[in-house]
Amino acid sequence: MNKKYDIILVGMGPSSVFTAYELIKLNKHKNILLIEQGRRVEDRKCPIERRKQCMQCKPMCNITSGFSGAGAFSDGKLLSYHLSLHNEDENNIYLGGNGGSYIKEYLPVDEIKELIAYTDKVYLDFGAETKLEGIEHREEIKELQEKAKKEGLSLIDIPIRHLGTEKAHELYYRIEKHLENNGVDMLFETSVTDLIIKDNIIKGIKIKKSKDLENIEIQDEEILADKVILGVGRKGASWLTAMCEKHNIERKVGSVDIGIRYELPDKVMEKINKYLYEGKVIGRPTPFKDKVRTFCQNPSGFVAAEVYDNNLMLVNGHSYKDKKSTNTNLAILVSHHFSHPFNKPIDYGINVAKNLNELGDGNIIVQRLGDIYRGKRTWKEELDNNSVVPTLKTAMAGDITYALGYRTMTNILEFIKSMDKVVEGFAHPDNLLYGPEIKFYSNELVVNKDFETSVKELYCIGDGGGLTTGLMMASCSGVKMARIIAEKEEK
């Protein structure tokens, strides 16, 4: 390993991976180093299926860390603008979440569409699913959209490619080998402990093996670079906040999405699953009018637990190409925007998660919807006899309303009521709520048109810095980052 690189990429999620890929294609790939806390994609295996409980893997959770990032490991859904359907779109496109719209401040819609089409082709070249969900059944989709509109809900129509968890592993393994075969250096199970900044110019990074983080006797190693690109994903949001505070890197106070993972029978979601595969629904229920949205829908999928920093347990969802359940799961998330003087949305979300984890004795909590309406907790015996059988076997029956918060809980319940008028059975009392599900999009770094931060030659891309949301847009931000670097070198 060199001690000086042209470019260091922190994190090996899609944003960093596609930066390296595009630099190779543009023949601008001299001396690139990628650094990742987790393991190689082929070594990322979650023991929960074998041992029937979360083992809180050390030093890093295999679901949230490793080559390809957290999103690719969980489900692998790629939004894809099918040009024959979407070229007529006016001057706006929906990119998901709060962070998803941030990139539109820097790139025109036409360029974003071009990036999506290009990146989609790259994924196909590496073996992505050729079938595009959501481009058929146009009349049926329109009918569902009209029905949702009457209830104050927006059903977003975005075609997607579903890789599936196991197929995503195979695809990203091929990309991993492509980068290595083209001379890109990679450090796994390694944490970046600090940034080296002098006179407001990035000079490099400090690293330590992830397993040695708590051993202060082991000295940090310094690696220098002309450019450092941060692509740390949502997993790295807390780390990025700490770096911004330590080095006075300019950022905005963002928001945090807090909610639950909702599980219900496939037969209830049959139409949306069939016509769209993933239905993205947005509403602003009374009385608070906060933005509430569905996210990461998994037909015939499985609810999953994943561990973040400090053993913080969050819930997520998977769906596979071959392995199937009889339930659909999806996130219902409430956007929390805070005003002055409060400026710590990540800490707020962490505290909500900690409280729920403590109530569940370190486990995800699951509760029947009917028990919430009855004002009581769910007991294990009730869960054992429930018509909707939980797919996350390690979840503990309990009461999420103790910690989720009145405003958040009210938004979720009102949203569920509205959805029930669009999808009959959506509010059935046997449906399950798992908590907590939290998306830390709240680092919105101030960057210029080249994605450069307030520190010279320090760049930020992907979900961790609030620029994007999801696999496809994170990948697109990496492609754009590489093109920016190439253009600068040519000048």
mmCIF file with all atom_site columns, C-alpha atoms in Angstrom, residues 8 129 160 166 235 241 251 265 288 310 340 358 412 414 440:
data_model
loop_
_atom_site.group_PDB
_atom_site.id
_atom_site.type_symbol
_atom_site.label_atom_id
_atom_site.label_alt_id
_atom_site.label_comp_id
_atom_site.label_asym_id
_atom_site.label_entity_id
_atom_site.label_seq_id
_atom_site.pdbx_PDB_ins_code
_atom_site.Cartn_x
_atom_site.Cartn_y
_atom_site.Cartn_z
_atom_site.occupancy
_atom_site.B_iso_or_equiv
_atom_site.pdbx_formal_charge
_atom_site.auth_seq_id
_atom_site.auth_comp_id
_atom_site.auth_asym_id
_atom_site.auth_atom_id
_atom_site.pdbx_PDB_model_num
ATOM 1  C CA . ILE A 1 8   ? -8.812  8.429   -1.401  1.00 0.00 ? 8   ILE A CA 1
ATOM 2  C CA . GLU A 1 129 ? -32.090 -7.951  -13.604 1.00 0.00 ? 129 GLU A CA 1
ATOM 3  C CA . ILE A 1 160 ? -37.387 -0.245  -10.704 1.00 0.00 ? 160 ILE A CA 1
ATOM 4  C CA . GLU A 1 166 ? -28.486 -12.681 -2.986  1.00 0.00 ? 166 GLU A CA 1
ATOM 5  C CA . LYS A 1 235 ? -24.043 4.255   8.328   1.00 0.00 ? 235 LYS A CA 1
ATOM 6  C CA . THR A 1 241 ? -21.110 14.870  11.933  1.00 0.00 ? 241 THR A CA 1
ATOM 7  C CA . ARG A 1 251 ? -23.082 22.013  6.833   1.00 0.00 ? 251 ARG A CA 1
ATOM 8  C CA . PRO A 1 265 ? -50.011 -10.201 4.105   1.00 0.00 ? 265 PRO A CA 1
ATOM 9  C CA . PHE A 1 288 ? -49.456 17.943  11.992  1.00 0.00 ? 288 PHE A CA 1
ATOM 10 C CA . ASN A 1 310 ? -22.623 1.652   19.673  1.00 0.00 ? 310 ASN A CA 1
ATOM 11 C CA . HIS A 1 340 ? -33.466 26.955  15.891  1.00 0.00 ? 340 HIS A CA 1
ATOM 12 C CA . GLU A 1 358 ? -33.822 -0.624  25.978  1.00 0.00 ? 358 GLU A CA 1
ATOM 13 C CA . ILE A 1 412 ? -48.090 6.909   11.289  1.00 0.00 ? 412 ILE A CA 1
ATOM 14 C CA . GLU A 1 414 ? -53.342 8.507   10.486  1.00 0.00 ? 414 GLU A CA 1
ATOM 15 C CA . PHE A 1 440 ? -30.130 9.437   9.096   1.00 0.00 ? 440 PHE A CA 1
#
